[in-house]
JSON list of C-alpha atoms in Angstrom, two decimals:
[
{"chain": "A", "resi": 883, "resn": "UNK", "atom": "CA", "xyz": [65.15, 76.50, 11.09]},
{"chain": "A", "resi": 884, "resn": "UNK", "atom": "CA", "xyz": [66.82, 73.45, 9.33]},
{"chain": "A", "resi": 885, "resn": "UNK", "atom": "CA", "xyz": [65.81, 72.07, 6.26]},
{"chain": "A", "resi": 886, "resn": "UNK", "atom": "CA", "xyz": [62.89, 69.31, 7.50]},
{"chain": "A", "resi": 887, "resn": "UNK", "atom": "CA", "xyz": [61.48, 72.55, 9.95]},
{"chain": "A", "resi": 888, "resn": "UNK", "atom": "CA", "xyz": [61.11, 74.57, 6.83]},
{"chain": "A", "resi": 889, "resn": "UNK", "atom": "CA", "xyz": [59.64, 71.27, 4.97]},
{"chain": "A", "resi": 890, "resn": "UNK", "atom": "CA", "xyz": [56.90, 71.47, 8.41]},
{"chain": "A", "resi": 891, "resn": "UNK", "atom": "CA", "xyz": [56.40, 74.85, 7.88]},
{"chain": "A", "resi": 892, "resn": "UNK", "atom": "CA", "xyz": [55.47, 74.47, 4.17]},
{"chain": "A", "resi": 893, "resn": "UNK", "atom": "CA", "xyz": [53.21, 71.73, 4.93]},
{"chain": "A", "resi": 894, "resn": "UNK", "atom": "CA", "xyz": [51.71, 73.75, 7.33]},
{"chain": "A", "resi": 895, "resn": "UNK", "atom": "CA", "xyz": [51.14, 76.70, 5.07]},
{"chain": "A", "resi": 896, "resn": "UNK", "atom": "CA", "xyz": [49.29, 74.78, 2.19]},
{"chain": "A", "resi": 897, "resn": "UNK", "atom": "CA", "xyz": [46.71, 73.47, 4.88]},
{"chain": "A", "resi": 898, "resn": "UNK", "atom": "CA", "xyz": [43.05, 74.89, 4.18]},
{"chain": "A", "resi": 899, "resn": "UNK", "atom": "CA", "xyz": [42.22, 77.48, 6.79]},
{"chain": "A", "resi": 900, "resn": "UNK", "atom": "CA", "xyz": [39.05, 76.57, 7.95]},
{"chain": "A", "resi": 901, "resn": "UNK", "atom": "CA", "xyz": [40.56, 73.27, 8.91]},
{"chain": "A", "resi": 902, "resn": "UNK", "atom": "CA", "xyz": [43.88, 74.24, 10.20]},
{"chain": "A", "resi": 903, "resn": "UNK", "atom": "CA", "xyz": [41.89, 76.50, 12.86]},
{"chain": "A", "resi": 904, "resn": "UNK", "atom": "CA", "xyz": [39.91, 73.44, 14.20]},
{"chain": "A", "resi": 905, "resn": "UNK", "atom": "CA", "xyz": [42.78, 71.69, 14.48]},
{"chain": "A", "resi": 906, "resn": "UNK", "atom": "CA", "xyz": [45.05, 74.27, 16.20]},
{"chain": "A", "resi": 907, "resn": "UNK", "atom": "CA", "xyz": [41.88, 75.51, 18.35]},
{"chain": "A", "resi": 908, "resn": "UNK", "atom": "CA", "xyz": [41.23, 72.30, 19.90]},
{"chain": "A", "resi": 909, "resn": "UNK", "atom": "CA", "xyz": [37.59, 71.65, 18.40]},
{"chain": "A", "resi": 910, "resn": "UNK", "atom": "CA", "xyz": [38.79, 69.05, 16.04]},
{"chain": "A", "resi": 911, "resn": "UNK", "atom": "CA", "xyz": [41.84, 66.49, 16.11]},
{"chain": "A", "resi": 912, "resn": "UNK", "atom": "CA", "xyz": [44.21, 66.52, 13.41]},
{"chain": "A", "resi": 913, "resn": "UNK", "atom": "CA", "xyz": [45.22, 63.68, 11.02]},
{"chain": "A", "resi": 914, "resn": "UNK", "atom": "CA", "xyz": [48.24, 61.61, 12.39]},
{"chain": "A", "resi": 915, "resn": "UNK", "atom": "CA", "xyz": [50.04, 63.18, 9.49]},
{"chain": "A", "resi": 916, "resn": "UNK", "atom": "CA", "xyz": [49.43, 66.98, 11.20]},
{"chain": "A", "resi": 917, "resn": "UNK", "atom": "CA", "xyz": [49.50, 66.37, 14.54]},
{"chain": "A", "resi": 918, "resn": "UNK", "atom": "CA", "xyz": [53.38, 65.17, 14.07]},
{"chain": "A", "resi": 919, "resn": "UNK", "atom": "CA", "xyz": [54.31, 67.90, 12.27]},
{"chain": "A", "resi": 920, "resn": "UNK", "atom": "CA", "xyz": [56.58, 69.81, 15.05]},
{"chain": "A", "resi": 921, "resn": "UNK", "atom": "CA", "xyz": [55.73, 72.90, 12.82]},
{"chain": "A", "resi": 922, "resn": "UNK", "atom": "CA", "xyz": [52.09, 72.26, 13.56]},
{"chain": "A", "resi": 923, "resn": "UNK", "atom": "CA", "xyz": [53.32, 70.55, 17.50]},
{"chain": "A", "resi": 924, "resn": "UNK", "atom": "CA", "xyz": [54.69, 74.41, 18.59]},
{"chain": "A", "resi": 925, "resn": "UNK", "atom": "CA", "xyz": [52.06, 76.58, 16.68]},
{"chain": "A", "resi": 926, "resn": "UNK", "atom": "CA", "xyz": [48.82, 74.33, 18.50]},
{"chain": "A", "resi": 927, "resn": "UNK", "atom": "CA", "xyz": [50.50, 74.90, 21.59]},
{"chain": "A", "resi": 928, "resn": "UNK", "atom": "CA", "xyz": [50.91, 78.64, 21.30]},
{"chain": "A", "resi": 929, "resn": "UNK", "atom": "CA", "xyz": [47.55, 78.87, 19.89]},
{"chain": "A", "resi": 930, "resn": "UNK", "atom": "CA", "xyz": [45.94, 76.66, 22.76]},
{"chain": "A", "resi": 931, "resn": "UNK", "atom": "CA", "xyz": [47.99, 79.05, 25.27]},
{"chain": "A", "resi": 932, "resn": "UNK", "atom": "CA", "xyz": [46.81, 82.22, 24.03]},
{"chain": "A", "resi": 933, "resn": "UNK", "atom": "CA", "xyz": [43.07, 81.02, 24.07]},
{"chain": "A", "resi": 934, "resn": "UNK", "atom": "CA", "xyz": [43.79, 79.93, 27.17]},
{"chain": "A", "resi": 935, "resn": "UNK", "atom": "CA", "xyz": [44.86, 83.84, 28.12]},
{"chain": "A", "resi": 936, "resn": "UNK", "atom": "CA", "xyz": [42.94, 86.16, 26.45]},
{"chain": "A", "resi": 937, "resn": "UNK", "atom": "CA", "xyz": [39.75, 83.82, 25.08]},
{"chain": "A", "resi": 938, "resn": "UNK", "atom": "CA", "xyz": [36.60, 83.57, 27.61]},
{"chain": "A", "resi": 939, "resn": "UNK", "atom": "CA", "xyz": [35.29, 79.85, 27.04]},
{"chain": "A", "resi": 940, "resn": "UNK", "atom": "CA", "xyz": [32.01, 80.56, 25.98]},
{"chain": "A", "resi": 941, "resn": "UNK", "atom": "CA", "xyz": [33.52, 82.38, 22.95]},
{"chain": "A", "resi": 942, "resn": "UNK", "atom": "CA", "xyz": [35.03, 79.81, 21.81]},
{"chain": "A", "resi": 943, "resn": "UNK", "atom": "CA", "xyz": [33.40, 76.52, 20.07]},
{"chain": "A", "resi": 944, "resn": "UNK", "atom": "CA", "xyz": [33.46, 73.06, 21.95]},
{"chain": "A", "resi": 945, "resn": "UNK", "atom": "CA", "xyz": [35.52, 70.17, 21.01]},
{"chain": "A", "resi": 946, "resn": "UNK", "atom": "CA", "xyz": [33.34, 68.50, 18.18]},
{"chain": "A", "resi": 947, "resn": "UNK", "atom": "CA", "xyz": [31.62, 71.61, 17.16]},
{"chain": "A", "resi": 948, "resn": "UNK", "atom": "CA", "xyz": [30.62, 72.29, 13.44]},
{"chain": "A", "resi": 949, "resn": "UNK", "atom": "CA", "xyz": [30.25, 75.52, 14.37]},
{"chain": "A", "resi": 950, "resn": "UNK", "atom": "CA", "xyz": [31.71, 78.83, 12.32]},
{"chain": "A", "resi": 951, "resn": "UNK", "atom": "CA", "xyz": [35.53, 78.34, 11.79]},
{"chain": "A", "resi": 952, "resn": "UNK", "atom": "CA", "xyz": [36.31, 81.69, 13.52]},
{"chain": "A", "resi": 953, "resn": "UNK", "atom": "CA", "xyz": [33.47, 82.50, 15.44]},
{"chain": "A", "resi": 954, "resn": "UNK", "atom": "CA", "xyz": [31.38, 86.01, 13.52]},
{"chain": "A", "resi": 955, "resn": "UNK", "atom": "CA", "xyz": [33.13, 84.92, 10.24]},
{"chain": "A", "resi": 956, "resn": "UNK", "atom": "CA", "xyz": [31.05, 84.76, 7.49]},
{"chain": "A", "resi": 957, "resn": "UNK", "atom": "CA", "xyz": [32.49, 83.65, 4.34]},
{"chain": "A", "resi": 958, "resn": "UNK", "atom": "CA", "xyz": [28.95, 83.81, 2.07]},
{"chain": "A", "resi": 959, "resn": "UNK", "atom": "CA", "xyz": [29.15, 87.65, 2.89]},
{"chain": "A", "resi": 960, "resn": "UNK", "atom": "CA", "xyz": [32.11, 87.73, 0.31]},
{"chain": "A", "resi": 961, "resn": "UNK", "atom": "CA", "xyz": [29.99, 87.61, -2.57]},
{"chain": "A", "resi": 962, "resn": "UNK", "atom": "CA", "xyz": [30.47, 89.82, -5.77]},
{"chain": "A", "resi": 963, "resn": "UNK", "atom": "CA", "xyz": [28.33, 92.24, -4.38]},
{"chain": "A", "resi": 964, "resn": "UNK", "atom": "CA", "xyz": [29.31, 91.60, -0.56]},
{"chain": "A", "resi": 965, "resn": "UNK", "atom": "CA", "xyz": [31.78, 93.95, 1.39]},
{"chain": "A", "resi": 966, "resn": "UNK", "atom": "CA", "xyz": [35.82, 93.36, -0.26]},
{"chain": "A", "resi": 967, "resn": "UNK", "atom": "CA", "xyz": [37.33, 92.78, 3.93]},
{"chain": "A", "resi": 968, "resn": "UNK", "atom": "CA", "xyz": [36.05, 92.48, 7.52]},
{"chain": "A", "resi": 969, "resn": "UNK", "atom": "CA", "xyz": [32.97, 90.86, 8.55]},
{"chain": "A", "resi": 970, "resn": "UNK", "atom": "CA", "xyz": [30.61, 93.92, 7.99]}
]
């Protein structure tokens, strides 16, 4: 990767997750700004093909949803007395 790929990827990276998925799953658009990132370009299109693959639709939320960011996930369960990983 040249110099302006690893400048994409870094962009990329610092993106909050909760939006990053909506963007790469397909149930929100991206700012102008992402959706030209080629970093951003190759990873929605790997991420699109794989749901596409393995991912039966109705597990996955529509385009516009406000649904869960990764569907189970429960952030609130994280609190100080919540479990420390997986979505128990």
């Amino acid at each position: 990767m040249d110099e302006d790929g690893v400048k994409s990827l870094v962009n990329v990276l610092d993106l909050e997750n909760p939006d990053l998925w909506k963007w790469l799953s397909g149930q929100e658009q991206p700012p102008d700004a992402i959706s030209t990132n080629s970093v951003f370009s190759a990873v929605r299109e790997k991420v699109m093909n794989n749901l596409g693959k393995h991912a039966a639709p109705e597990t996955r939320a529509a385009a516009g949803s406000l649904g869960p960011w990764v569907r189970g996930w429960d952030d609130f369960k994280k609190a100080q007395d919540g479990p420390i990983a997986g979505n128990q």
